[in-house]
Amino acid sequence: MGQNLSLSEPFADTSGVVLSPNDRNADIILGITWACSAYGIGVIFAAVKLLERWSGEHGERGTNLVSVVGAFLCGSAWPLVLVYLMVTEKETQKRGVGGYGLGGGTIAGGKV
């Protein structure tokens, strides 16, 4: 059973995984391509969110070429932009119908 443990001749160690130079270069290029794709998606997402925020609640302020270019330049630092958008989240306003006794009454003892 233990006869293979006492070999006098050396044998190749196949425990380490070795890539050929061509495969290694292809894997590096593939990794860089994936990272650039994820970065590009983040830039586009951050730019759209910034444009959405800058346009106002109901789109009162239109967008032009300068604001789009500015959003993409600011969006290039998209991790910081996402942190900024989370920290300074817009407050939602409850819009009720004013006048004529609507929007300020009580229902079943609770304030509307």
PDB file of N, CA and C in Angstrom, residues 48-106:
ATOM      1  N   VAL A  48     -27.998  59.815 -14.483  1.00  0.00           N
ATOM      2  CA  VAL A  48     -29.457  59.876 -14.616  1.00  0.00           C
ATOM      3  C   VAL A  48     -30.094  60.302 -13.298  1.00  0.00           C
ATOM      4  N   LYS A  49     -29.608  59.768 -12.185  1.00  0.00           N
ATOM      5  CA  LYS A  49     -30.155  60.158 -10.881  1.00  0.00           C
ATOM      6  C   LYS A  49     -29.892  61.634 -10.595  1.00  0.00           C
ATOM      7  N   LEU A  50     -28.711  62.135 -10.953  1.00  0.00           N
ATOM      8  CA  LEU A  50     -28.422  63.561 -10.752  1.00  0.00           C
ATOM      9  C   LEU A  50     -29.324  64.424 -11.624  1.00  0.00           C
ATOM     10  N   LEU A  51     -29.512  64.048 -12.873  1.00  0.00           N
ATOM     11  CA  LEU A  51     -30.398  64.814 -13.749  1.00  0.00           C
ATOM     12  C   LEU A  51     -31.834  64.798 -13.235  1.00  0.00           C
ATOM     13  N   GLU A  52     -32.241  63.666 -12.720  1.00  0.00           N
ATOM     14  CA  GLU A  52     -33.590  63.559 -12.155  1.00  0.00           C
ATOM     15  C   GLU A  52     -33.744  64.470 -10.942  1.00  0.00           C
ATOM     16  N   ARG A  53     -32.717  64.515 -10.132  1.00  0.00           N
ATOM     17  CA  ARG A  53     -32.762  65.371  -8.942  1.00  0.00           C
ATOM     18  C   ARG A  53     -32.707  66.847  -9.320  1.00  0.00           C
ATOM     19  N   TRP A  54     -31.891  67.194 -10.298  1.00  0.00           N
ATOM     20  CA  TRP A  54     -31.731  68.598 -10.695  1.00  0.00           C
ATOM     21  C   TRP A  54     -32.953  69.129 -11.441  1.00  0.00           C
ATOM     22  N   SER A  55     -33.732  68.252 -12.038  1.00  0.00           N
ATOM     23  CA  SER A  55     -34.871  68.732 -12.825  1.00  0.00           C
ATOM     24  C   SER A  55     -36.030  69.195 -11.965  1.00  0.00           C
ATOM     25  N   GLY A  56     -36.001  68.933 -10.698  1.00  0.00           N
ATOM     26  CA  GLY A  56     -37.079  69.363  -9.809  1.00  0.00           C
ATOM     27  C   GLY A  56     -38.075  68.243  -9.585  1.00  0.00           C
ATOM     28  N   GLU A  57     -39.007  68.530  -8.680  1.00  0.00           N
ATOM     29  CA  GLU A  57     -39.956  67.489  -8.291  1.00  0.00           C
ATOM     30  C   GLU A  57     -40.889  67.101  -9.436  1.00  0.00           C
ATOM     31  N   HIS A  58     -41.317  68.082 -10.191  1.00  0.00           N
ATOM     32  CA  HIS A  58     -42.235  67.810 -11.293  1.00  0.00           C
ATOM     33  C   HIS A  58     -41.607  68.158 -12.646  1.00  0.00           C
ATOM     34  N   GLY A  59     -40.304  68.240 -12.721  1.00  0.00           N
ATOM     35  CA  GLY A  59     -39.618  68.539 -13.973  1.00  0.00           C
ATOM     36  C   GLY A  59     -39.725  69.994 -14.376  1.00  0.00           C
ATOM     37  N   GLU A  60     -39.769  70.891 -13.386  1.00  0.00           N
ATOM     38  CA  GLU A  60     -39.906  72.320 -13.682  1.00  0.00           C
ATOM     39  C   GLU A  60     -38.703  72.863 -14.439  1.00  0.00           C
ATOM     40  N   ARG A  61     -37.527  72.424 -14.055  1.00  0.00           N
ATOM     41  CA  ARG A  61     -36.306  72.902 -14.697  1.00  0.00           C
ATOM     42  C   ARG A  61     -35.892  71.888 -15.753  1.00  0.00           C
ATOM     43  N   GLY A  62     -35.829  72.334 -16.974  1.00  0.00           N
ATOM     44  CA  GLY A  62     -35.462  71.443 -18.070  1.00  0.00           C
ATOM     45  C   GLY A  62     -33.975  71.134 -18.058  1.00  0.00           C
ATOM     46  N   THR A  63     -33.611  70.129 -18.808  1.00  0.00           N
ATOM     47  CA  THR A  63     -32.201  69.774 -18.932  1.00  0.00           C
ATOM     48  C   THR A  63     -31.703  70.245 -20.289  1.00  0.00           C
ATOM     49  N   ASN A  64     -30.456  70.641 -20.316  1.00  0.00           N
ATOM     50  CA  ASN A  64     -29.828  71.042 -21.570  1.00  0.00           C
ATOM     51  C   ASN A  64     -28.498  70.327 -21.695  1.00  0.00           C
ATOM     52  N   LEU A  65     -27.750  70.629 -22.717  1.00  0.00           N
ATOM     53  CA  LEU A  65     -26.491  69.944 -22.972  1.00  0.00           C
ATOM     54  C   LEU A  65     -25.500  70.151 -21.830  1.00  0.00           C
ATOM     55  N   VAL A  66     -25.476  71.353 -21.278  1.00  0.00           N
ATOM     56  CA  VAL A  66     -24.532  71.649 -20.200  1.00  0.00           C
ATOM     57  C   VAL A  66     -24.849  70.816 -18.957  1.00  0.00           C
ATOM     58  N   SER A  67     -26.134  70.688 -18.613  1.00  0.00           N
ATOM     59  CA  SER A  67     -26.474  69.907 -17.424  1.00  0.00           C
ATOM     60  C   SER A  67     -26.212  68.415 -17.642  1.00  0.00           C
ATOM     61  N   VAL A  68     -26.404  67.928 -18.852  1.00  0.00           N
ATOM     62  CA  VAL A  68     -26.125  66.519 -19.133  1.00  0.00           C
ATOM     63  C   VAL A  68     -24.630  66.241 -19.052  1.00  0.00           C
ATOM     64  N   VAL A  69     -23.824  67.117 -19.646  1.00  0.00           N
ATOM     65  CA  VAL A  69     -22.363  66.938 -19.570  1.00  0.00           C
ATOM     66  C   VAL A  69     -21.895  67.056 -18.126  1.00  0.00           C
ATOM     67  N   GLY A  70     -22.450  68.022 -17.392  1.00  0.00           N
ATOM     68  CA  GLY A  70     -22.097  68.166 -15.975  1.00  0.00           C
ATOM     69  C   GLY A  70     -22.485  66.944 -15.163  1.00  0.00           C
ATOM     70  N   ALA A  71     -23.643  66.365 -15.456  1.00  0.00           N
ATOM     71  CA  ALA A  71     -24.074  65.164 -14.736  1.00  0.00           C
ATOM     72  C   ALA A  71     -23.147  63.996 -15.020  1.00  0.00           C
ATOM     73  N   PHE A  72     -22.708  63.853 -16.270  1.00  0.00           N
ATOM     74  CA  PHE A  72     -21.791  62.757 -16.579  1.00  0.00           C
ATOM     75  C   PHE A  72     -20.412  62.988 -15.975  1.00  0.00           C
ATOM     76  N   LEU A  73     -19.966  64.241 -15.912  1.00  0.00           N
ATOM     77  CA  LEU A  73     -18.687  64.515 -15.252  1.00  0.00           C
ATOM     78  C   LEU A  73     -18.780  64.243 -13.754  1.00  0.00           C
ATOM     79  N   CYS A  74     -19.869  64.677 -13.135  1.00  0.00           N
ATOM     80  CA  CYS A  74     -20.053  64.384 -11.706  1.00  0.00           C
ATOM     81  C   CYS A  74     -20.296  62.897 -11.484  1.00  0.00           C
ATOM     82  N   GLY A  75     -20.950  62.251 -12.448  1.00  0.00           N
ATOM     83  CA  GLY A  75     -21.243  60.828 -12.329  1.00  0.00           C
ATOM     84  C   GLY A  75     -20.022  59.949 -12.438  1.00  0.00           C
ATOM     85  N   SER A  76     -18.910  60.503 -12.911  1.00  0.00           N
ATOM     86  CA  SER A  76     -17.696  59.677 -13.005  1.00  0.00           C
ATOM     87  C   SER A  76     -17.179  59.282 -11.629  1.00  0.00           C
ATOM     88  N   ALA A  77     -17.557  60.027 -10.615  1.00  0.00           N
ATOM     89  CA  ALA A  77     -17.242  59.641  -9.229  1.00  0.00           C
ATOM     90  C   ALA A  77     -18.496  59.037  -8.600  1.00  0.00           C
ATOM     91  N   TRP A  78     -19.094  58.044  -9.265  1.00  0.00           N
ATOM     92  CA  TRP A  78     -20.408  57.554  -8.898  1.00  0.00           C
ATOM     93  C   TRP A  78     -20.525  56.964  -7.500  1.00  0.00           C
ATOM     94  N   PRO A  79     -19.499  56.364  -6.901  1.00  0.00           N
ATOM     95  CA  PRO A  79     -19.698  55.914  -5.519  1.00  0.00           C
ATOM     96  C   PRO A  79     -19.961  57.091  -4.572  1.00  0.00           C
ATOM     97  N   LEU A  80     -19.256  58.199  -4.786  1.00  0.00           N
ATOM     98  CA  LEU A  80     -19.488  59.377  -3.953  1.00  0.00           C
ATOM     99  C   LEU A  80     -20.848  59.995  -4.235  1.00  0.00           C
ATOM    100  N   VAL A  81     -21.268  59.968  -5.497  1.00  0.00           N
ATOM    101  CA  VAL A  81     -22.576  60.514  -5.857  1.00  0.00           C
ATOM    102  C   VAL A  81     -23.683  59.701  -5.194  1.00  0.00           C
ATOM    103  N   LEU A  82     -23.566  58.388  -5.193  1.00  0.00           N
ATOM    104  CA  LEU A  82     -24.584  57.563  -4.553  1.00  0.00           C
ATOM    105  C   LEU A  82     -24.646  57.803  -3.050  1.00  0.00           C
ATOM    106  N   VAL A  83     -23.494  57.990  -2.414  1.00  0.00           N
ATOM    107  CA  VAL A  83     -23.491  58.325  -0.980  1.00  0.00           C
ATOM    108  C   VAL A  83     -24.148  59.681  -0.764  1.00  0.00           C
ATOM    109  N   TYR A  84     -23.830  60.656  -1.620  1.00  0.00           N
ATOM    110  CA  TYR A  84     -24.443  61.986  -1.526  1.00  0.00           C
ATOM    111  C   TYR A  84     -25.957  61.903  -1.689  1.00  0.00           C
ATOM    112  N   LEU A  85     -26.433  61.129  -2.656  1.00  0.00           N
ATOM    113  CA  LEU A  85     -27.867  61.016  -2.878  1.00  0.00           C
ATOM    114  C   LEU A  85     -28.571  60.321  -1.716  1.00  0.00           C
ATOM    115  N   MET A  86     -27.902  59.366  -1.064  1.00  0.00           N
ATOM    116  CA  MET A  86     -28.510  58.699   0.081  1.00  0.00           C
ATOM    117  C   MET A  86     -28.558  59.619   1.300  1.00  0.00           C
ATOM    118  N   VAL A  87     -27.492  60.397   1.494  1.00  0.00           N
ATOM    119  CA  VAL A  87     -27.426  61.260   2.670  1.00  0.00           C
ATOM    120  C   VAL A  87     -28.381  62.432   2.536  1.00  0.00           C
ATOM    121  N   THR A  88     -28.495  63.007   1.360  1.00  0.00           N
ATOM    122  CA  THR A  88     -29.332  64.189   1.167  1.00  0.00           C
ATOM    123  C   THR A  88     -30.609  63.830   0.420  1.00  0.00           C
ATOM    124  N   GLU A  89     -31.263  62.792   0.875  1.00  0.00           N
ATOM    125  CA  GLU A  89     -32.485  62.354   0.225  1.00  0.00           C
ATOM    126  C   GLU A  89     -33.553  63.435   0.327  1.00  0.00           C
ATOM    127  N   LYS A  90     -34.267  63.650  -0.777  1.00  0.00           N
ATOM    128  CA  LYS A  90     -35.300  64.674  -0.783  1.00  0.00           C
ATOM    129  C   LYS A  90     -36.435  64.269   0.148  1.00  0.00           C
ATOM    130  N   GLU A  91     -36.979  65.280   0.835  1.00  0.00           N
ATOM    131  CA  GLU A  91     -38.116  65.020   1.691  1.00  0.00           C
ATOM    132  C   GLU A  91     -39.366  64.958   0.825  1.00  0.00           C
ATOM    133  N   THR A  92     -40.175  63.978   1.094  1.00  0.00           N
ATOM    134  CA  THR A  92     -41.420  63.882   0.346  1.00  0.00           C
ATOM    135  C   THR A  92     -42.462  64.749   1.021  1.00  0.00           C
ATOM    136  N   GLN A  93     -43.179  65.502   0.239  1.00  0.00           N
ATOM    137  CA  GLN A  93     -44.198  66.387   0.767  1.00  0.00           C
ATOM    138  C   GLN A  93     -45.559  65.766   0.516  1.00  0.00           C
ATOM    139  N   LYS A  94     -46.378  65.786   1.567  1.00  0.00           N
ATOM    140  CA  LYS A  94     -47.743  65.328   1.401  1.00  0.00           C
ATOM    141  C   LYS A  94     -48.554  66.480   0.853  1.00  0.00           C
ATOM    142  N   ARG A  95     -49.128  66.276  -0.292  1.00  0.00           N
ATOM    143  CA  ARG A  95     -49.944  67.318  -0.903  1.00  0.00           C
ATOM    144  C   ARG A  95     -51.404  66.947  -0.718  1.00  0.00           C
ATOM    145  N   GLY A  96     -52.079  67.748   0.069  1.00  0.00           N
ATOM    146  CA  GLY A  96     -53.501  67.538   0.288  1.00  0.00           C
ATOM    147  C   GLY A  96     -54.300  68.560  -0.491  1.00  0.00           C
ATOM    148  N   VAL A  97     -55.562  68.317  -0.584  1.00  0.00           N
ATOM    149  CA  VAL A  97     -56.442  69.260  -1.252  1.00  0.00           C
ATOM    150  C   VAL A  97     -56.833  70.306  -0.227  1.00  0.00           C
ATOM    151  N   GLY A  98     -56.500  71.552  -0.483  1.00  0.00           N
ATOM    152  CA  GLY A  98     -56.805  72.622   0.456  1.00  0.00           C
ATOM    153  C   GLY A  98     -58.152  73.254   0.154  1.00  0.00           C
ATOM    154  N   GLY A  99     -58.742  73.795   1.181  1.00  0.00           N
ATOM    155  CA  GLY A  99     -60.016  74.502   0.999  1.00  0.00           C
ATOM    156  C   GLY A  99     -61.209  73.577   1.028  1.00  0.00           C
ATOM    157  N   TYR A 100     -62.364  74.153   1.182  1.00  0.00           N
ATOM    158  CA  TYR A 100     -63.647  73.451   1.166  1.00  0.00           C
ATOM    159  C   TYR A 100     -63.714  72.321   2.182  1.00  0.00           C
ATOM    160  N   GLY A 101     -62.948  72.425   3.236  1.00  0.00           N
ATOM    161  CA  GLY A 101     -63.018  71.424   4.292  1.00  0.00           C
ATOM    162  C   GLY A 101     -62.352  70.108   3.957  1.00  0.00           C
ATOM    163  N   LEU A 102     -61.621  70.043   2.881  1.00  0.00           N
ATOM    164  CA  LEU A 102     -60.960  68.791   2.495  1.00  0.00           C
ATOM    165  C   LEU A 102     -59.509  68.807   2.943  1.00  0.00           C
ATOM    166  N   GLY A 103     -59.012  67.705   3.379  1.00  0.00           N
ATOM    167  CA  GLY A 103     -57.608  67.569   3.719  1.00  0.00           C
ATOM    168  C   GLY A 103     -57.265  67.955   5.137  1.00  0.00           C
ATOM    169  N   GLY A 104     -58.182  68.460   5.907  1.00  0.00           N
ATOM    170  CA  GLY A 104     -57.852  68.845   7.278  1.00  0.00           C
ATOM    171  C   GLY A 104     -58.805  68.273   8.293  1.00  0.00           C
ATOM    172  N   GLY A 105     -59.658  67.379   7.873  1.00  0.00           N
ATOM    173  CA  GLY A 105     -60.680  66.838   8.773  1.00  0.00           C
ATOM    174  C   GLY A 105     -60.191  65.650   9.567  1.00  0.00           C
ATOM    175  N   THR A 106     -61.107  65.050  10.258  1.00  0.00           N
ATOM    176  CA  THR A 106     -60.806  63.859  11.036  1.00  0.00           C
ATOM    177  C   THR A 106     -61.696  62.727  10.577  1.00  0.00           C
TER     178      THR A 106
END
